[in-house]
Tab-separated table of C-alpha atoms in Angstrom:
chain	number	residue	atom	x	y	z
A	656	MET	CA	82.045	33.390	-24.473
A	657	SER	CA	81.941	35.124	-21.106
A	658	ALA	CA	79.787	33.789	-18.282
A	659	GLU	CA	77.758	37.020	-18.291
A	660	ARG	CA	77.056	36.801	-22.025
A	661	ASP	CA	76.130	33.144	-21.692
A	662	ALA	CA	73.669	34.116	-18.954
A	663	GLU	CA	72.104	36.815	-21.118
A	664	GLU	CA	71.523	34.357	-23.955
A	665	LEU	CA	69.943	31.800	-21.638
A	666	ILE	CA	67.766	34.466	-20.044
A	667	ALA	CA	66.648	35.851	-23.408
A	668	GLU	CA	65.761	32.382	-24.670
A	669	ALA	CA	63.642	31.650	-21.582
A	670	ALA	CA	62.005	35.083	-21.634
A	671	ALA	CA	60.811	34.486	-25.208
A	672	ALA	CA	59.533	30.940	-24.691
A	673	PRO	CA	55.752	30.439	-24.372
A	674	VAL	CA	54.319	29.637	-20.945
A	675	ASP	CA	50.709	28.880	-21.941
A	676	GLY	CA	48.983	25.850	-20.467
A	677	TRP	CA	50.244	24.001	-17.430
A	678	GLY	CA	52.761	21.626	-18.950
A	679	PHE	CA	56.467	21.780	-18.148
A	680	ASP	CA	57.963	20.089	-21.215
A	681	TRP	CA	60.134	23.136	-21.941
A	682	LEU	CA	62.212	22.267	-18.870
A	683	ALA	CA	63.159	18.803	-20.164
A	684	GLY	CA	66.897	18.365	-19.694
A	685	ARG	CA	67.169	21.706	-17.895
A	686	ALA	CA	65.340	21.095	-14.620
A	687	THR	CA	63.881	18.174	-12.691
A	688	GLU	CA	61.374	17.818	-9.877
A	689	GLU	CA	60.477	14.711	-7.918
A	690	ARG	CA	56.879	13.546	-8.216
A	691	PRO	CA	54.666	13.031	-5.154
A	692	PRO	CA	54.482	9.385	-4.108
A	693	TRP	CA	50.697	9.109	-4.304
A	694	GLY	CA	50.441	9.474	-8.121
A	695	TYR	CA	47.763	12.124	-8.478
A	696	ALA	CA	47.037	11.488	-12.164
A	697	GLY	CA	46.415	7.818	-11.471
A	698	LEU	CA	44.091	8.616	-8.580
A	699	VAL	CA	42.119	11.013	-10.775
A	700	ALA	CA	41.841	8.436	-13.566
A	701	GLU	CA	40.614	5.808	-11.124
A	702	ARG	CA	37.904	8.043	-9.686
A	703	MET	CA	36.865	9.435	-13.069
A	704	ALA	CA	36.194	5.903	-14.299
A	705	ARG	CA	33.610	5.495	-11.514
A	706	ALA	CA	31.999	8.940	-11.800
A	707	ASP	CA	28.848	9.984	-13.646
A	708	ALA	CA	29.487	13.735	-13.595
A	709	ALA	CA	32.849	15.303	-12.778
A	710	LEU	CA	34.409	18.761	-12.550
A	711	ASP	CA	38.081	19.764	-12.789
A	712	VAL	CA	38.663	23.165	-11.173
A	713	ASP	CA	41.605	25.286	-12.398
A	714	THR	CA	42.345	22.817	-15.180
A	715	GLY	CA	45.215	24.881	-16.631
A	716	GLY	CA	45.666	23.608	-20.169
A	717	GLY	CA	43.798	20.396	-19.332
A	718	GLU	CA	47.017	18.400	-19.142
A	719	VAL	CA	46.090	16.132	-16.211
A	720	LEU	CA	42.499	15.590	-17.281
A	721	ALA	CA	43.575	14.679	-20.828
A	722	GLY	CA	45.272	11.556	-19.487
A	723	ILE	CA	42.160	9.843	-18.114
A	724	PRO	CA	41.278	6.732	-20.152
A	725	TYR	CA	37.588	6.520	-19.188
A	726	PRO	CA	35.853	9.891	-18.903
A	727	PRO	CA	32.473	10.157	-17.163
A	728	LYS	CA	29.264	10.928	-19.064
A	729	VAL	CA	29.468	14.563	-17.971
A	730	LEU	CA	32.918	16.126	-17.795
A	731	VAL	CA	33.426	19.842	-17.131
A	732	ALA	CA	36.533	21.924	-16.417
A	733	THR	CA	36.955	25.529	-15.314
A	734	GLU	CA	39.858	27.875	-15.992
A	735	ALA	CA	40.362	31.516	-15.015
A	736	TRP	CA	43.512	32.442	-16.981
A	737	PRO	CA	42.339	33.430	-20.501
A	738	PRO	CA	45.390	32.093	-22.435
A	739	ASN	CA	44.779	28.656	-20.930
A	740	VAL	CA	41.089	28.459	-21.840
A	741	ASP	CA	41.639	27.882	-25.557
A	742	VAL	CA	44.515	25.486	-24.814
A	743	ALA	CA	42.280	23.459	-22.509
A	744	ARG	CA	39.435	23.376	-25.037
A	745	ARG	CA	41.738	21.970	-27.705
A	746	THR	CA	43.331	19.503	-25.316
A	747	LEU	CA	40.078	18.204	-23.845
A	748	ARG	CA	37.947	18.133	-27.010
A	749	PRO	CA	38.709	14.411	-27.623
A	750	LEU	CA	37.204	13.609	-24.201
A	751	GLY	CA	34.016	15.522	-24.933
A	752	ALA	CA	34.714	17.836	-22.006
A	753	THR	CA	33.198	21.291	-21.653
A	754	VAL	CA	35.664	23.999	-20.595
A	755	VAL	CA	34.088	26.973	-18.831
A	756	ALA	CA	35.948	30.284	-18.571
A	757	VAL	CA	35.457	31.807	-15.114
A	758	ALA	CA	36.571	34.978	-13.370
A	759	PRO	CA	39.180	34.626	-10.621
A	760	ASP	CA	37.608	34.043	-7.194
A	761	SER	CA	34.109	33.817	-8.700
A	762	ALA	CA	31.472	31.353	-7.550
A	763	LEU	CA	31.331	28.075	-9.451
A	764	PRO	CA	28.685	28.569	-12.185
A	765	PHE	CA	26.888	25.280	-11.580
A	766	ARG	CA	23.730	24.157	-9.817
A	767	ASP	CA	23.824	22.669	-6.333
A	768	GLY	CA	24.700	18.982	-6.347
A	769	SER	CA	25.833	18.917	-9.993
A	770	PHE	CA	28.808	16.581	-9.598
A	771	ASP	CA	29.681	13.381	-7.792
A	772	LEU	CA	33.408	14.129	-8.264
A	773	VAL	CA	35.356	17.401	-8.127
A	774	VAL	CA	39.124	17.399	-8.651
A	775	SER	CA	41.769	20.113	-8.755
A	776	ARG	CA	45.541	20.044	-9.192
A	777	HIS	CA	47.368	23.003	-7.679
A	778	PRO	CA	44.332	25.273	-7.361
A	779	VAL	CA	45.033	28.960	-6.909
A	780	ARG	CA	42.523	28.971	-4.054
A	781	THR	CA	40.025	26.376	-2.888
A	782	ASP	CA	36.562	27.754	-2.241
A	783	TRP	CA	35.427	25.066	0.142
A	784	ALA	CA	31.870	26.328	0.468
A	785	GLN	CA	31.416	26.320	-3.316
A	786	THR	CA	33.030	22.905	-3.594
A	787	ALA	CA	30.645	21.478	-1.016
A	788	ARG	CA	27.694	23.140	-2.741
A	789	VAL	CA	28.276	21.615	-6.185
A	790	LEU	CA	29.010	18.144	-4.814
A	791	ARG	CA	26.191	15.645	-4.598
A	792	PRO	CA	25.618	13.921	-1.251
A	793	GLY	CA	28.204	11.141	-1.104
A	794	GLY	CA	30.388	12.957	-3.644
A	795	THR	CA	34.165	13.349	-3.417
A	796	TYR	CA	36.651	16.200	-3.708
A	797	LEU	CA	40.231	15.162	-4.551
A	798	SER	CA	43.006	17.724	-4.840
A	799	GLN	CA	46.788	17.947	-4.960
A	800	GLN	CA	47.726	21.286	-3.475
A	801	ILE	CA	50.813	23.420	-3.041
A	802	GLY	CA	52.127	23.355	0.504
A	803	PRO	CA	53.608	26.115	2.649
A	804	GLY	CA	57.024	27.460	1.716
A	805	THR	CA	57.178	25.622	-1.590
A	806	MET	CA	60.308	26.476	-3.615
A	807	ARG	CA	61.342	28.796	-0.801
A	808	GLU	CA	65.040	28.446	-1.628
A	809	LEU	CA	64.380	29.833	-5.106
A	810	SER	CA	62.183	32.643	-3.798
A	811	GLU	CA	64.907	33.690	-1.353
A	812	ALA	CA	67.627	33.474	-4.014
A	813	ILE	CA	65.775	36.249	-5.843
A	814	LEU	CA	64.077	38.164	-3.023
A	815	GLY	CA	66.383	37.617	-0.058
A	816	PRO	CA	65.307	36.236	3.353
A	817	LEU	CA	61.553	35.852	3.786
A	818	PRO	CA	59.324	35.510	6.861
A	819	PRO	CA	57.854	32.089	7.657
A	820	PRO	CA	55.049	31.098	5.278
A	821	ASP	CA	51.598	32.016	6.546
A	822	GLY	CA	49.403	30.253	4.013
A	823	ARG	CA	48.705	26.949	2.273
A	824	HIS	CA	49.035	24.850	5.426
A	825	PRO	CA	47.381	21.406	5.151
A	826	GLU	CA	45.855	21.785	8.612
A	827	ALA	CA	44.107	24.980	7.504
A	828	ALA	CA	42.713	23.172	4.458
A	829	VAL	CA	41.312	20.420	6.681
A	830	ALA	CA	39.675	22.965	8.978
A	831	ALA	CA	38.153	24.866	6.044
A	832	ALA	CA	36.830	21.684	4.455
A	833	GLU	CA	35.196	20.581	7.677
A	834	ALA	CA	33.742	24.045	8.251
A	835	ALA	CA	32.067	23.740	4.828
A	836	GLY	CA	30.441	20.479	5.889
A	837	LEU	CA	32.839	18.062	4.215
A	838	ARG	CA	34.541	15.108	5.862
A	839	VAL	CA	38.287	14.757	5.215
A	840	VAL	CA	39.125	11.111	4.557
A	841	ASP	CA	42.761	11.407	3.405
A	842	LEU	CA	45.625	13.854	3.916
A	843	ARG	CA	49.193	13.222	2.759
A	844	ARG	CA	52.258	15.464	2.584
A	845	ALA	CA	55.450	15.387	0.512
A	846	THR	CA	58.669	17.414	0.193
A	847	LEU	CA	60.151	17.052	-3.277
A	848	ARG	CA	63.613	17.888	-4.576
A	849	ALA	CA	63.788	20.235	-7.568
A	850	ALA	CA	67.029	21.001	-9.454
A	851	PHE	CA	67.628	23.824	-11.958
A	852	HIS	CA	70.602	23.218	-14.239
A	853	ASP	CA	70.768	26.637	-15.922
A	854	ILE	CA	69.455	30.145	-15.386
A	855	GLY	CA	67.126	29.843	-18.375
A	856	ALA	CA	65.217	27.119	-16.530
A	857	VAL	CA	64.915	29.440	-13.531
A	858	VAL	CA	63.594	32.328	-15.648
A	859	TRP	CA	61.023	30.185	-17.439
A	860	PHE	CA	59.833	28.645	-14.160
A	861	LEU	CA	59.442	32.048	-12.515
A	862	ARG	CA	57.459	33.347	-15.495
A	863	LYS	CA	55.120	30.362	-15.305
A	864	VAL	CA	54.780	29.732	-11.557
A	865	VAL	CA	54.083	33.360	-10.767
A	866	TRP	CA	53.603	33.044	-7.005
A	867	THR	CA	57.246	31.988	-6.506
A	868	VAL	CA	58.411	35.580	-7.008
A	869	PRO	CA	55.316	37.818	-7.257
A	870	GLY	CA	55.694	40.493	-9.910
A	871	PHE	CA	58.715	38.781	-11.459
A	872	THR	CA	60.212	40.269	-14.603
A	873	VAL	CA	63.669	39.738	-16.038
A	874	ASP	CA	64.463	43.453	-16.045
A	875	ARG	CA	63.431	43.910	-12.430
A	876	TYR	CA	65.561	41.032	-11.151
A	877	ARG	CA	68.430	40.887	-13.637
A	878	PRO	CA	71.203	41.399	-11.012
A	879	GLU	CA	69.816	38.551	-8.901
A	880	LEU	CA	69.490	36.316	-11.954
A	881	LEU	CA	73.087	36.963	-12.996
A	882	ALA	CA	74.277	36.215	-9.462
A	883	LEU	CA	72.322	32.945	-9.474
A	884	HIS	CA	73.783	32.072	-12.881
A	885	ARG	CA	77.292	32.499	-11.488
A	886	ARG	CA	76.350	30.275	-8.536
A	887	ILE	CA	75.042	27.521	-10.826
A	888	THR	CA	78.145	27.765	-13.005
A	889	ALA	CA	80.442	27.447	-9.991
A	890	GLU	CA	78.527	24.946	-7.846
A	891	GLY	CA	76.246	22.998	-10.167
A	892	ALA	CA	72.472	22.709	-10.195
A	893	PHE	CA	70.486	24.992	-7.906
A	894	VAL	CA	68.350	22.862	-5.590
A	895	ALA	CA	65.033	23.887	-4.083
A	896	HIS	CA	62.183	21.907	-2.580
A	897	ALA	CA	58.561	21.796	-3.676
A	898	ARG	CA	55.968	21.028	-1.036
A	899	ARG	CA	52.714	19.308	-1.878
A	900	PHE	CA	49.787	17.796	-0.055
A	901	LEU	CA	46.949	15.576	-1.169
A	902	ILE	CA	43.539	16.103	0.373
A	903	GLU	CA	40.422	14.033	-0.195
A	904	ALA	CA	37.092	14.972	1.318
A	905	THR	CA	33.543	13.737	0.913
A	906	ARG	CA	30.151	15.339	1.264
A	907	PRO	CA	28.188	13.198	3.724
A	908	ALA	CA	25.376	11.239	2.136
A	909	ALA	CA	21.861	12.396	2.871
A	910	THR	CA	20.218	10.633	5.801
A	911	ARG	CA	16.555	9.931	6.341
């Protein structure tokens, strides 16, 4: 079998695989990514156990939230991508969670001060004013976010050289949180090694994590994909680096 034909089979397999939800099990044995040292899922579980009413923004398929052992009395999640809404409802039904479909960039459809905990893993965009509004005084926002230039090596392998990243900087998140009246109590950063062992893993990842190569389709970028396949075949796994940051902020308690 020629290298080119092998690439086409791997690409076709990945192009046909489902990308619903926000799990990455399809990549098992084909790609790896280091986990951030702070253990986001564990932090969420710990805070959920102490909360009375909690909200998960951009829940995806509910994968992180499903792992909490002690859900609060009121548990709500929002999701803007329609294919994920039904996945999240099935996943989170055992917890008694309510999943609310929302429009992208819309205001959170909840009353002021509805939650004492708001969490979000890899939000598309954090609306800090809305977050502050739905938090009760003394409430907490905890989020693991995508940092600037994440997976840049992969983006440039497909798109060519790119200008320096101009968004998703942790310092900008801190400033926006404080401008919304929140107090940032924790900020941590991590750079994490990711390795892709075949071109199918690359294709599936680019279909799922759509901001890595905006507008990605196999047909549009087939020459670049075949070139990257030849590189992986000759040199071994393609290595890129994911960048993450953890931010925790509180809404100051009311004072007399």
